[in-house]
PDB file of C-alpha atoms in Angstrom:
ATOM      1  CA  MET A  23      31.441 -10.102  11.393  1.00 36.00           C
ATOM      2  CA  PRO A  24      29.023  -8.640  13.630  1.00 43.00           C
ATOM      3  CA  ASN A  25      25.566  -7.741  12.199  1.00 54.00           C
ATOM      4  CA  ARG A  26      25.510  -3.889  11.625  1.00 66.00           C
ATOM      5  CA  PHE A  27      21.589  -4.060  11.708  1.00 71.00           C
ATOM      6  CA  PRO A  28      19.612  -3.674  14.808  1.00 78.00           C
ATOM      7  CA  GLU A  29      17.363  -6.534  15.879  1.00 89.00           C
ATOM      8  CA  ARG A  30      14.095  -6.451  14.043  1.00 96.00           C
ATOM      9  CA  VAL A  31      11.050  -6.320  16.236  1.00 96.00           C
ATOM     10  CA  ALA A  32       7.509  -7.205  15.015  1.00 97.00           C
ATOM     11  CA  ARG A  33       4.538  -5.442  16.384  1.00 97.00           C
ATOM     12  CA  PRO A  34       0.872  -6.594  16.131  1.00 97.00           C
ATOM     13  CA  ARG A  35      -1.028  -4.538  13.643  1.00 98.00           C
ATOM     14  CA  ARG A  36      -4.650  -3.992  12.825  1.00 98.00           C
ATOM     15  CA  TYR A  37      -5.614  -4.166   9.115  1.00 98.00           C
ATOM     16  CA  LEU A  38      -8.696  -3.446   7.063  1.00 98.00           C
ATOM     17  CA  MET A  39      -9.447  -5.942   4.158  1.00 98.00           C
ATOM     18  CA  CYS A  40     -12.181  -6.390   1.686  1.00 98.00           C
ATOM     19  CA  PRO A  41     -12.934  -9.802  -0.040  1.00 98.00           C
ATOM     20  CA  PRO A  42     -12.390  -9.811  -3.861  1.00 98.00           C
ATOM     21  CA  THR A  43     -15.819 -11.344  -4.252  1.00 98.00           C
ATOM     22  CA  TYR A  44     -16.629  -9.152  -7.300  1.00 98.00           C
ATOM     23  CA  PHE A  45     -13.078  -8.893  -8.597  1.00 98.00           C
ATOM     24  CA  THR A  46     -12.564  -8.803 -12.349  1.00 98.00           C
ATOM     25  CA  VAL A  47     -10.828  -6.578 -14.881  1.00 98.00           C
ATOM     26  CA  GLU A  48     -13.356  -4.729 -16.821  1.00 96.00           C
ATOM     27  CA  TYR A  49     -11.621  -1.569 -17.496  1.00 97.00           C
ATOM     28  CA  ALA A  50      -8.109  -0.285 -17.496  1.00 97.00           C
ATOM     29  CA  ILE A  51      -7.147   2.667 -15.354  1.00 98.00           C
ATOM     30  CA  ASN A  52      -3.450   1.565 -14.861  1.00 97.00           C
ATOM     31  CA  PRO A  53      -0.815  -0.006 -17.281  1.00 97.00           C
ATOM     32  CA  TRP A  54      -1.341  -3.267 -15.521  1.00 97.00           C
ATOM     33  CA  MET A  55      -4.983  -3.616 -16.204  1.00 98.00           C
ATOM     34  CA  ASP A  56      -5.963  -5.536 -19.466  1.00 98.00           C
ATOM     35  CA  PRO A  57      -9.738  -6.295 -19.861  1.00 97.00           C
ATOM     36  CA  GLU A  58      -8.816  -8.752 -22.589  1.00 97.00           C
ATOM     37  CA  GLN A  59      -7.026 -10.799 -20.295  1.00 96.00           C
ATOM     38  CA  PRO A  60      -9.196 -13.413 -18.620  1.00 96.00           C
ATOM     39  CA  THR A  61      -9.403 -13.267 -14.730  1.00 97.00           C
ATOM     40  CA  ASP A  62     -10.427 -16.006 -12.236  1.00 98.00           C
ATOM     41  CA  THR A  63     -12.384 -14.531  -9.376  1.00 98.00           C
ATOM     42  CA  GLY A  64     -12.376 -18.037  -7.502  1.00 98.00           C
ATOM     43  CA  LEU A  65      -8.624 -17.887  -7.684  1.00 98.00           C
ATOM     44  CA  ALA A  66      -8.229 -14.380  -6.515  1.00 98.00           C
ATOM     45  CA  VAL A  67     -10.502 -15.182  -3.586  1.00 98.00           C
ATOM     46  CA  ARG A  68      -8.343 -18.140  -2.551  1.00 98.00           C
ATOM     47  CA  GLN A  69      -5.177 -16.081  -2.985  1.00 98.00           C
ATOM     48  CA  TRP A  70      -6.606 -13.308  -0.832  1.00 98.00           C
ATOM     49  CA  GLU A  71      -7.859 -15.624   1.945  1.00 98.00           C
ATOM     50  CA  ARG A  72      -4.417 -16.956   2.320  1.00 98.00           C
ATOM     51  CA  LEU A  73      -3.059 -13.512   2.814  1.00 98.00           C
ATOM     52  CA  ARG A  74      -5.668 -12.858   5.367  1.00 98.00           C
ATOM     53  CA  ALA A  75      -5.043 -16.233   7.241  1.00 98.00           C
ATOM     54  CA  LEU A  76      -1.308 -15.573   7.185  1.00 98.00           C
ATOM     55  CA  TYR A  77      -1.873 -12.139   8.830  1.00 98.00           C
ATOM     56  CA  GLU A  78      -3.983 -13.775  11.593  1.00 98.00           C
ATOM     57  CA  GLN A  79      -1.331 -16.463  12.162  1.00 98.00           C
ATOM     58  CA  LEU A  80       1.372 -13.773  12.469  1.00 98.00           C
ATOM     59  CA  GLY A  81      -0.814 -12.386  15.184  1.00 98.00           C
ATOM     60  CA  HIS A  82      -2.286  -9.448  13.465  1.00 98.00           C
ATOM     61  CA  THR A  83      -6.055  -8.496  13.632  1.00 98.00           C
ATOM     62  CA  VAL A  84      -8.107  -8.212  10.346  1.00 98.00           C
ATOM     63  CA  GLU A  85     -11.246  -6.463  10.063  1.00 98.00           C
ATOM     64  CA  LEU A  86     -13.302  -6.603   6.918  1.00 98.00           C
ATOM     65  CA  ILE A  87     -15.418  -4.208   4.896  1.00 98.00           C
ATOM     66  CA  ASP A  88     -18.166  -5.703   2.718  1.00 98.00           C
ATOM     67  CA  PRO A  89     -17.492  -5.779  -0.854  1.00 98.00           C
ATOM     68  CA  VAL A  90     -19.955  -3.995  -3.240  1.00 98.00           C
ATOM     69  CA  PRO A  91     -21.207  -5.291  -6.515  1.00 98.00           C
ATOM     70  CA  GLY A  92     -20.032  -3.129  -9.394  1.00 97.00           C
ATOM     71  CA  LEU A  93     -16.673  -2.117  -7.428  1.00 98.00           C
ATOM     72  CA  PRO A  94     -14.415  -4.802  -8.608  1.00 98.00           C
ATOM     73  CA  ASP A  95     -11.323  -2.670  -7.281  1.00 98.00           C
ATOM     74  CA  MET A  96     -12.675  -2.515  -3.701  1.00 98.00           C
ATOM     75  CA  VAL A  97     -10.372  -5.362  -2.794  1.00 98.00           C
ATOM     76  CA  TYR A  98      -7.620  -2.834  -2.743  1.00 98.00           C
ATOM     77  CA  THR A  99      -8.547  -1.323   0.553  1.00 98.00           C
ATOM     78  CA  ALA A 100      -5.164   0.452   1.043  1.00 98.00           C
ATOM     79  CA  ASN A 101      -6.544   3.445  -1.595  1.00 98.00           C
ATOM     80  CA  GLY A 102      -9.764   3.751   0.633  1.00 98.00           C
ATOM     81  CA  ALA A 103      -8.345   6.021   3.300  1.00 98.00           C
ATOM     82  CA  THR A 104      -5.448   6.964   5.583  1.00 98.00           C
ATOM     83  CA  VAL A 105      -6.071   6.260   9.344  1.00 98.00           C
ATOM     84  CA  LEU A 106      -4.082   7.472  12.118  1.00 96.00           C
ATOM     85  CA  GLY A 107      -4.965   8.182  15.879  1.00 91.00           C
ATOM     86  CA  GLY A 108      -8.632   7.569  15.503  1.00 91.00           C
ATOM     87  CA  GLN A 109      -8.914  10.101  12.640  1.00 97.00           C
ATOM     88  CA  VAL A 110      -9.704   9.070   8.988  1.00 98.00           C
ATOM     89  CA  LEU A 111      -9.228  10.810   5.818  1.00 98.00           C
ATOM     90  CA  VAL A 112     -11.459   9.142   3.137  1.00 98.00           C
ATOM     91  CA  ALA A 113     -10.075   8.976  -0.262  1.00 98.00           C
ATOM     92  CA  THR A 114     -11.624  11.025  -3.060  1.00 98.00           C
ATOM     93  CA  PHE A 115     -10.637   8.763  -6.170  1.00 98.00           C
ATOM     94  CA  ARG A 116      -9.329  10.172  -9.658  1.00 97.00           C
ATOM     95  CA  HIS A 117     -11.222   7.633 -11.745  1.00 98.00           C
ATOM     96  CA  ARG A 118     -14.924   7.581 -11.796  1.00 97.00           C
ATOM     97  CA  GLU A 119     -14.753   3.812 -11.819  1.00 98.00           C
ATOM     98  CA  ARG A 120     -13.525   3.814  -8.156  1.00 98.00           C
ATOM     99  CA  ALA A 121     -15.504   6.960  -7.099  1.00 98.00           C
ATOM    100  CA  ALA A 122     -18.163   5.051  -5.077  1.00 98.00           C
ATOM    101  CA  GLU A 123     -15.696   3.338  -3.032  1.00 98.00           C
ATOM    102  CA  SER A 124     -15.418   6.443  -0.965  1.00 98.00           C
ATOM    103  CA  ASP A 125     -19.086   6.141   0.210  1.00 98.00           C
ATOM    104  CA  ALA A 126     -18.478   2.592   1.232  1.00 98.00           C
ATOM    105  CA  HIS A 127     -15.241   3.406   3.170  1.00 98.00           C
ATOM    106  CA  GLN A 128     -16.858   6.417   4.887  1.00 98.00           C
ATOM    107  CA  ALA A 129     -19.873   4.495   5.983  1.00 98.00           C
ATOM    108  CA  TRP A 130     -17.583   1.592   7.389  1.00 98.00           C
ATOM    109  CA  PHE A 131     -15.467   4.138   9.336  1.00 97.00           C
ATOM    110  CA  GLN A 132     -18.566   6.137  10.848  1.00 96.00           C
ATOM    111  CA  ALA A 133     -19.986   2.894  11.954  1.00 96.00           C
ATOM    112  CA  GLY A 134     -16.755   2.069  13.646  1.00 94.00           C
ATOM    113  CA  GLY A 135     -16.999   5.118  15.997  1.00 89.00           C
ATOM    114  CA  TYR A 136     -13.844   6.776  14.829  1.00 93.00           C
ATOM    115  CA  ARG A 137     -13.519  10.134  16.362  1.00 89.00           C
ATOM    116  CA  GLU A 138     -13.061  12.162  13.045  1.00 95.00           C
ATOM    117  CA  VAL A 139     -14.123  10.824   9.690  1.00 97.00           C
ATOM    118  CA  ARG A 140     -13.395  13.170   6.804  1.00 97.00           C
ATOM    119  CA  ARG A 141     -13.866  13.099   3.062  1.00 98.00           C
ATOM    120  CA  ALA A 142     -10.740  14.409   1.267  1.00 98.00           C
ATOM    121  CA  ALA A 143     -11.414  17.694  -0.370  1.00 97.00           C
ATOM    122  CA  TYR A 144      -8.657  16.984  -2.995  1.00 97.00           C
ATOM    123  CA  VAL A 145      -7.939  13.942  -5.048  1.00 97.00           C
ATOM    124  CA  ASN A 146      -6.056  11.491  -2.843  1.00 96.00           C
ATOM    125  CA  GLU A 147      -5.914   7.734  -2.957  1.00 98.00           C
ATOM    126  CA  GLY A 148      -5.343   6.844   0.587  1.00 98.00           C
ATOM    127  CA  GLU A 149      -2.378   4.717   1.763  1.00 97.00           C
ATOM    128  CA  GLY A 150      -1.668   4.110  -1.927  1.00 98.00           C
ATOM    129  CA  ASP A 151       0.081   7.547  -1.728  1.00 98.00           C
ATOM    130  CA  HIS A 152       0.411   8.095   1.930  1.00 98.00           C
ATOM    131  CA  LEU A 153       3.113   5.971   3.799  1.00 98.00           C
ATOM    132  CA  LEU A 154       3.698   6.494   7.434  1.00 98.00           C
ATOM    133  CA  VAL A 155       7.307   6.042   8.512  1.00 98.00           C
ATOM    134  CA  GLY A 156       7.573   6.625  12.127  1.00 95.00           C
ATOM    135  CA  ARG A 157       5.977  10.058  12.670  1.00 92.00           C
ATOM    136  CA  ARG A 158       6.852  11.228   9.249  1.00 97.00           C
ATOM    137  CA  LEU A 159       4.442  10.655   6.338  1.00 98.00           C
ATOM    138  CA  LEU A 160       5.728  10.314   2.878  1.00 98.00           C
ATOM    139  CA  ALA A 161       3.361  11.367   0.329  1.00 98.00           C
ATOM    140  CA  GLY A 162       3.233  10.649  -3.310  1.00 98.00           C
ATOM    141  CA  SER A 163       1.888  12.552  -6.269  1.00 98.00           C
ATOM    142  CA  GLY A 164       2.357  12.305 -10.195  1.00 97.00           C
ATOM    143  CA  PHE A 165      -0.577  10.189 -11.232  1.00 97.00           C
ATOM    144  CA  ARG A 166      -3.231   9.627  -8.731  1.00 97.00           C
ATOM    145  CA  THR A 167      -3.023  11.998  -5.708  1.00 97.00           C
ATOM    146  CA  GLU A 168      -2.761  15.615  -6.043  1.00 96.00           C
ATOM    147  CA  PRO A 169      -0.065  17.612  -4.517  1.00 96.00           C
ATOM    148  CA  ALA A 170      -2.727  19.988  -2.802  1.00 95.00           C
ATOM    149  CA  ALA A 171      -3.729  16.836  -0.932  1.00 96.00           C
ATOM    150  CA  HIS A 172      -0.669  16.703   1.061  1.00 97.00           C
ATOM    151  CA  ALA A 173      -1.320  20.052   2.986  1.00 96.00           C
ATOM    152  CA  GLU A 174      -4.729  18.555   3.916  1.00 97.00           C
ATOM    153  CA  VAL A 175      -3.118  15.247   5.254  1.00 97.00           C
ATOM    154  CA  ARG A 176      -0.734  17.638   7.221  1.00 97.00           C
ATOM    155  CA  GLU A 177      -3.521  19.664   8.677  1.00 96.00           C
ATOM    156  CA  LEU A 178      -5.606  16.833   9.640  1.00 96.00           C
ATOM    157  CA  PHE A 179      -3.077  14.522  11.289  1.00 96.00           C
ATOM    158  CA  GLY A 180      -0.437  17.051  12.444  1.00 95.00           C
ATOM    159  CA  VAL A 181       2.531  14.942  11.067  1.00 96.00           C
ATOM    160  CA  GLN A 182       5.522  16.062   9.152  1.00 97.00           C
ATOM    161  CA  VAL A 183       4.612  15.419   5.363  1.00 98.00           C
ATOM    162  CA  LEU A 184       7.246  15.083   2.761  1.00 98.00           C
ATOM    163  CA  SER A 185       6.214  15.170  -0.840  1.00 98.00           C
ATOM    164  CA  LEU A 186       7.714  12.688  -3.454  1.00 98.00           C
ATOM    165  CA  THR A 187       6.980  12.769  -7.232  1.00 98.00           C
ATOM    166  CA  LEU A 188       6.551   9.765  -9.182  1.00 98.00           C
ATOM    167  CA  VAL A 189       7.431   9.508 -12.872  1.00 98.00           C
ATOM    168  CA  ASP A 190       6.998   6.235 -14.218  1.00 98.00           C
ATOM    169  CA  PRO A 191       3.238   5.267 -14.932  1.00 97.00           C
ATOM    170  CA  ARG A 192       3.762   1.551 -14.084  1.00 98.00           C
ATOM    171  CA  PHE A 193       4.249   2.843 -10.623  1.00 98.00           C
ATOM    172  CA  TYR A 194       1.366   4.994 -10.404  1.00 97.00           C
ATOM    173  CA  HIS A 195       0.860   4.874  -6.544  1.00 98.00           C
ATOM    174  CA  LEU A 196       3.530   5.412  -3.948  1.00 98.00           C
ATOM    175  CA  ASP A 197       3.054   1.758  -2.466  1.00 98.00           C
ATOM    176  CA  THR A 198       3.945   0.443  -5.826  1.00 98.00           C
ATOM    177  CA  ALA A 199       7.431   1.983  -5.643  1.00 98.00           C
ATOM    178  CA  MET A 200       8.057   1.902  -2.000  1.00 98.00           C
ATOM    179  CA  ALA A 201       7.362   0.035   1.216  1.00 98.00           C
ATOM    180  CA  VAL A 202       7.704   0.793   4.803  1.00 98.00           C
ATOM    181  CA  LEU A 203       9.801  -1.696   6.833  1.00 98.00           C
ATOM    182  CA  ASP A 204       9.686  -0.122  10.178  1.00 97.00           C
ATOM    183  CA  ASP A 205       9.709   3.278  11.920  1.00 96.00           C
ATOM    184  CA  ASP A 206      12.983   4.473  10.145  1.00 95.00           C
ATOM    185  CA  GLN A 207      13.632   2.188   7.422  1.00 97.00           C
ATOM    186  CA  ILE A 208      12.233   1.663   3.891  1.00 98.00           C
ATOM    187  CA  MET A 209      12.655  -0.052   0.597  1.00 98.00           C
ATOM    188  CA  TYR A 210      12.057   1.550  -2.848  1.00 98.00           C
ATOM    189  CA  TYR A 211      12.944   1.697  -6.394  1.00 98.00           C
ATOM    190  CA  PRO A 212      14.928   4.883  -7.180  1.00 98.00           C
ATOM    191  CA  GLU A 213      14.101   5.098 -10.875  1.00 98.00           C
ATOM    192  CA  ALA A 214      10.323   5.642 -10.060  1.00 98.00           C
ATOM    193  CA  PHE A 215      10.980   9.054  -8.670  1.00 98.00           C
ATOM    194  CA  THR A 216      12.171  12.365 -10.021  1.00 98.00           C
ATOM    195  CA  PRO A 217      15.847  13.230  -9.326  1.00 98.00           C
ATOM    196  CA  ASP A 218      14.929  15.668  -6.555  1.00 98.00           C
ATOM    197  CA  SER A 219      12.763  12.979  -4.862  1.00 98.00           C
ATOM    198  CA  GLN A 220      15.528  10.510  -5.168  1.00 98.00           C
ATOM    199  CA  ALA A 221      17.854  12.865  -3.594  1.00 98.00           C
ATOM    200  CA  LEU A 222      15.503  13.460  -0.630  1.00 98.00           C
ATOM    201  CA  LEU A 223      15.066   9.675   0.040  1.00 98.00           C
ATOM    202  CA  ARG A 224      18.949   9.142  -0.078  1.00 98.00           C
ATOM    203  CA  SER A 225      19.432  11.867   2.368  1.00 98.00           C
ATOM    204  CA  LEU A 226      16.664  10.516   4.749  1.00 98.00           C
ATOM    205  CA  TYR A 227      17.299   6.819   4.436  1.00 98.00           C
ATOM    206  CA  PRO A 228      20.851   6.169   3.383  1.00 97.00           C
ATOM    207  CA  ASP A 229      20.514   2.465   4.327  1.00 96.00           C
ATOM    208  CA  ALA A 230      17.418   1.931   2.418  1.00 98.00           C
ATOM    209  CA  VAL A 231      16.893  -1.358   0.797  1.00 98.00           C
ATOM    210  CA  LEU A 232      16.931  -0.668  -2.937  1.00 98.00           C
ATOM    211  CA  ALA A 233      14.997  -2.734  -5.467  1.00 98.00           C
ATOM    212  CA  ASP A 234      15.969  -3.345  -9.031  1.00 97.00           C
ATOM    213  CA  ARG A 235      13.645  -2.986 -12.176  1.00 97.00           C
ATOM    214  CA  GLU A 236      12.861  -6.700 -12.155  1.00 98.00           C
ATOM    215  CA  ASP A 237      11.612  -6.742  -8.758  1.00 97.00           C
ATOM    216  CA  ALA A 238       9.782  -3.576  -9.048  1.00 98.00           C
ATOM    217  CA  GLU A 239       7.958  -4.887 -12.161  1.00 98.00           C
ATOM    218  CA  VAL A 240       6.562  -7.796 -10.209  1.00 98.00           C
ATOM    219  CA  PHE A 241       5.281  -5.465  -7.437  1.00 98.00           C
ATOM    220  CA  GLY A 242       8.027  -6.603  -5.003  1.00 98.00           C
ATOM    221  CA  LEU A 243       7.552  -3.153  -3.340  1.00 98.00           C
ATOM    222  CA  ASN A 244       3.881  -3.532  -2.689  1.00 98.00           C
ATOM    223  CA  ALA A 245       4.727  -5.230   0.666  1.00 98.00           C
ATOM    224  CA  VAL A 246       3.433  -5.389   4.170  1.00 98.00           C
ATOM    225  CA  SER A 247       6.081  -5.014   6.895  1.00 98.00           C
ATOM    226  CA  ASP A 248       5.250  -5.621  10.787  1.00 98.00           C
ATOM    227  CA  GLY A 249       8.789  -4.413  11.700  1.00 98.00           C
ATOM    228  CA  ARG A 250      10.426  -7.845  11.163  1.00 98.00           C
ATOM    229  CA  ARG A 251       8.293 -10.014   8.780  1.00 98.00           C
ATOM    230  CA  VAL A 252       7.794  -8.541   5.367  1.00 98.00           C
ATOM    231  CA  LEU A 253       4.994  -9.980   3.133  1.00 98.00           C
ATOM    232  CA  LEU A 254       5.898  -9.498  -0.572  1.00 98.00           C
ATOM    233  CA  PRO A 255       5.066 -10.951  -3.894  1.00 98.00           C
ATOM    234  CA  GLU A 256       6.867 -14.367  -4.319  1.00 97.00           C
ATOM    235  CA  ALA A 257       8.272 -13.448  -7.723  1.00 97.00           C
ATOM    236  CA  ALA A 258      10.467 -10.564  -6.184  1.00 98.00           C
ATOM    237  CA  LYS A 259      13.351 -13.300  -5.319  1.00 97.00           C
ATOM    238  CA  SER A 260      16.304 -10.724  -5.290  1.00 97.00           C
ATOM    239  CA  LEU A 261      14.374  -8.177  -3.183  1.00 98.00           C
ATOM    240  CA  ALA A 262      13.565 -11.064  -0.685  1.00 98.00           C
ATOM    241  CA  GLY A 263      17.489 -11.807  -0.568  1.00 98.00           C
ATOM    242  CA  ARG A 264      18.078  -8.032   0.124  1.00 98.00           C
ATOM    243  CA  LEU A 265      15.558  -7.857   2.974  1.00 98.00           C
ATOM    244  CA  SER A 266      17.017 -10.997   4.594  1.00 97.00           C
ATOM    245  CA  ASP A 267      20.505  -9.392   4.345  1.00 96.00           C
ATOM    246  CA  ALA A 268      19.171  -6.419   6.111  1.00 97.00           C
ATOM    247  CA  GLY A 269      17.769  -8.495   8.996  1.00 97.00           C
ATOM    248  CA  PHE A 270      14.152  -8.770   7.857  1.00 98.00           C
ATOM    249  CA  GLU A 271      12.292 -11.822   7.248  1.00 98.00           C
ATOM    250  CA  PRO A 272      10.711 -12.040   3.963  1.00 98.00           C
ATOM    251  CA  ILE A 273       7.702 -14.075   3.533  1.00 98.00           C
ATOM    252  CA  PRO A 274       6.657 -14.739  -0.088  1.00 98.00           C
ATOM    253  CA  VAL A 275       3.059 -14.623  -1.170  1.00 98.00           C
ATOM    254  CA  ASP A 276       1.018 -15.522  -4.241  1.00 98.00           C
ATOM    255  CA  LEU A 277      -1.297 -12.798  -5.297  1.00 98.00           C
ATOM    256  CA  SER A 278      -0.967 -13.226  -9.091  1.00 97.00           C
ATOM    257  CA  GLU A 279      -4.506 -12.956  -9.969  1.00 98.00           C
ATOM    258  CA  LEU A 280      -4.974  -9.719  -7.973  1.00 98.00           C
ATOM    259  CA  PHE A 281      -1.781  -8.423  -9.714  1.00 98.00           C
ATOM    260  CA  LYS A 282      -3.918  -8.365 -12.922  1.00 98.00           C
ATOM    261  CA  GLY A 283      -5.770  -5.354 -11.487  1.00 98.00           C
ATOM    262  CA  GLY A 284      -2.470  -3.593 -10.597  1.00 97.00           C
ATOM    263  CA  GLY A 285      -2.165  -4.650  -6.790  1.00 97.00           C
ATOM    264  CA  GLY A 286      -0.355  -6.517  -4.410  1.00 98.00           C
ATOM    265  CA  PRO A 287      -0.190  -7.418  -0.649  1.00 98.00           C
ATOM    266  CA  LYS A 288      -0.103  -3.867   0.443  1.00 98.00           C
ATOM    267  CA  CYS A 289      -2.952  -2.653  -2.063  1.00 98.00           C
ATOM    268  CA  CYS A 290      -5.093  -5.211  -0.262  1.00 98.00           C
ATOM    269  CA  THR A 291      -4.244  -3.895   3.184  1.00 98.00           C
ATOM    270  CA  LEU A 292      -5.134  -0.855   4.975  1.00 98.00           C
ATOM    271  CA  GLU A 293      -3.695  -0.170   8.344  1.00 98.00           C
ATOM    272  CA  LEU A 294      -5.705   0.970  11.063  1.00 97.00           C
ATOM    273  CA  ARG A 295      -3.459   2.980  13.367  1.00 93.00           C
ATOM    274  CA  PRO A 296      -4.518   3.795  16.755  1.00 82.00           C
ATOM    275  CA  VAL A 297      -1.935   6.330  17.576  1.00 59.00           C
TER     276      VAL A 297
END
């Protein structure tokens, strides 16, 4: 039987990452965080280093932002901004524990010569809730990013923005319930969304890869794709099989220590899009 999927093509990407030098779980701002559970910062650093090295082995470019003492969640750089075409919308975080991360990201982008760097006027947690699929941006709300922030994104970047509403607090950011696989393909966990959002996603992406509850609960959807290779948590075994069936190459990674803070590969990876 011929393969009904197109040939998947990898494209080199540029990512921003932050070493988890100060990573620990000392407060709880999502259901996965438990300050009573021990964390191993050294292990978190080793796991993160393997992720960074893997990106570079795959031909991607990784830039680094310096970690800041007292900001243990800064390793989750995807939450720090949304970047497209030399323009940057820096996050405004919902929780005070992460608020100072915005200053660090704004300073980094300003020093990097980006043509416009703007601080979000509304609560907006970057690529945590903004996922670009081709020229369409899917924007999440329900727990972190305010719905009013979606219009701000539309105005700055000039792209189509479609709003989606999350309903399960375990999947508090869009990138915990959905991943972009290529310019017209996604994977997601339907039960993380309202019925209206589910209907919209079915209509736009009828061939999407769907995750089950078990894979969603190990953050299988907090994944990074370059159009062919998909880096996802190694515990998401069923989802890896579905990706293979759809013509993608799943690459399991172990970020078990950083999962204790409510993050996986995508949370640790902010894409710096030139166009």
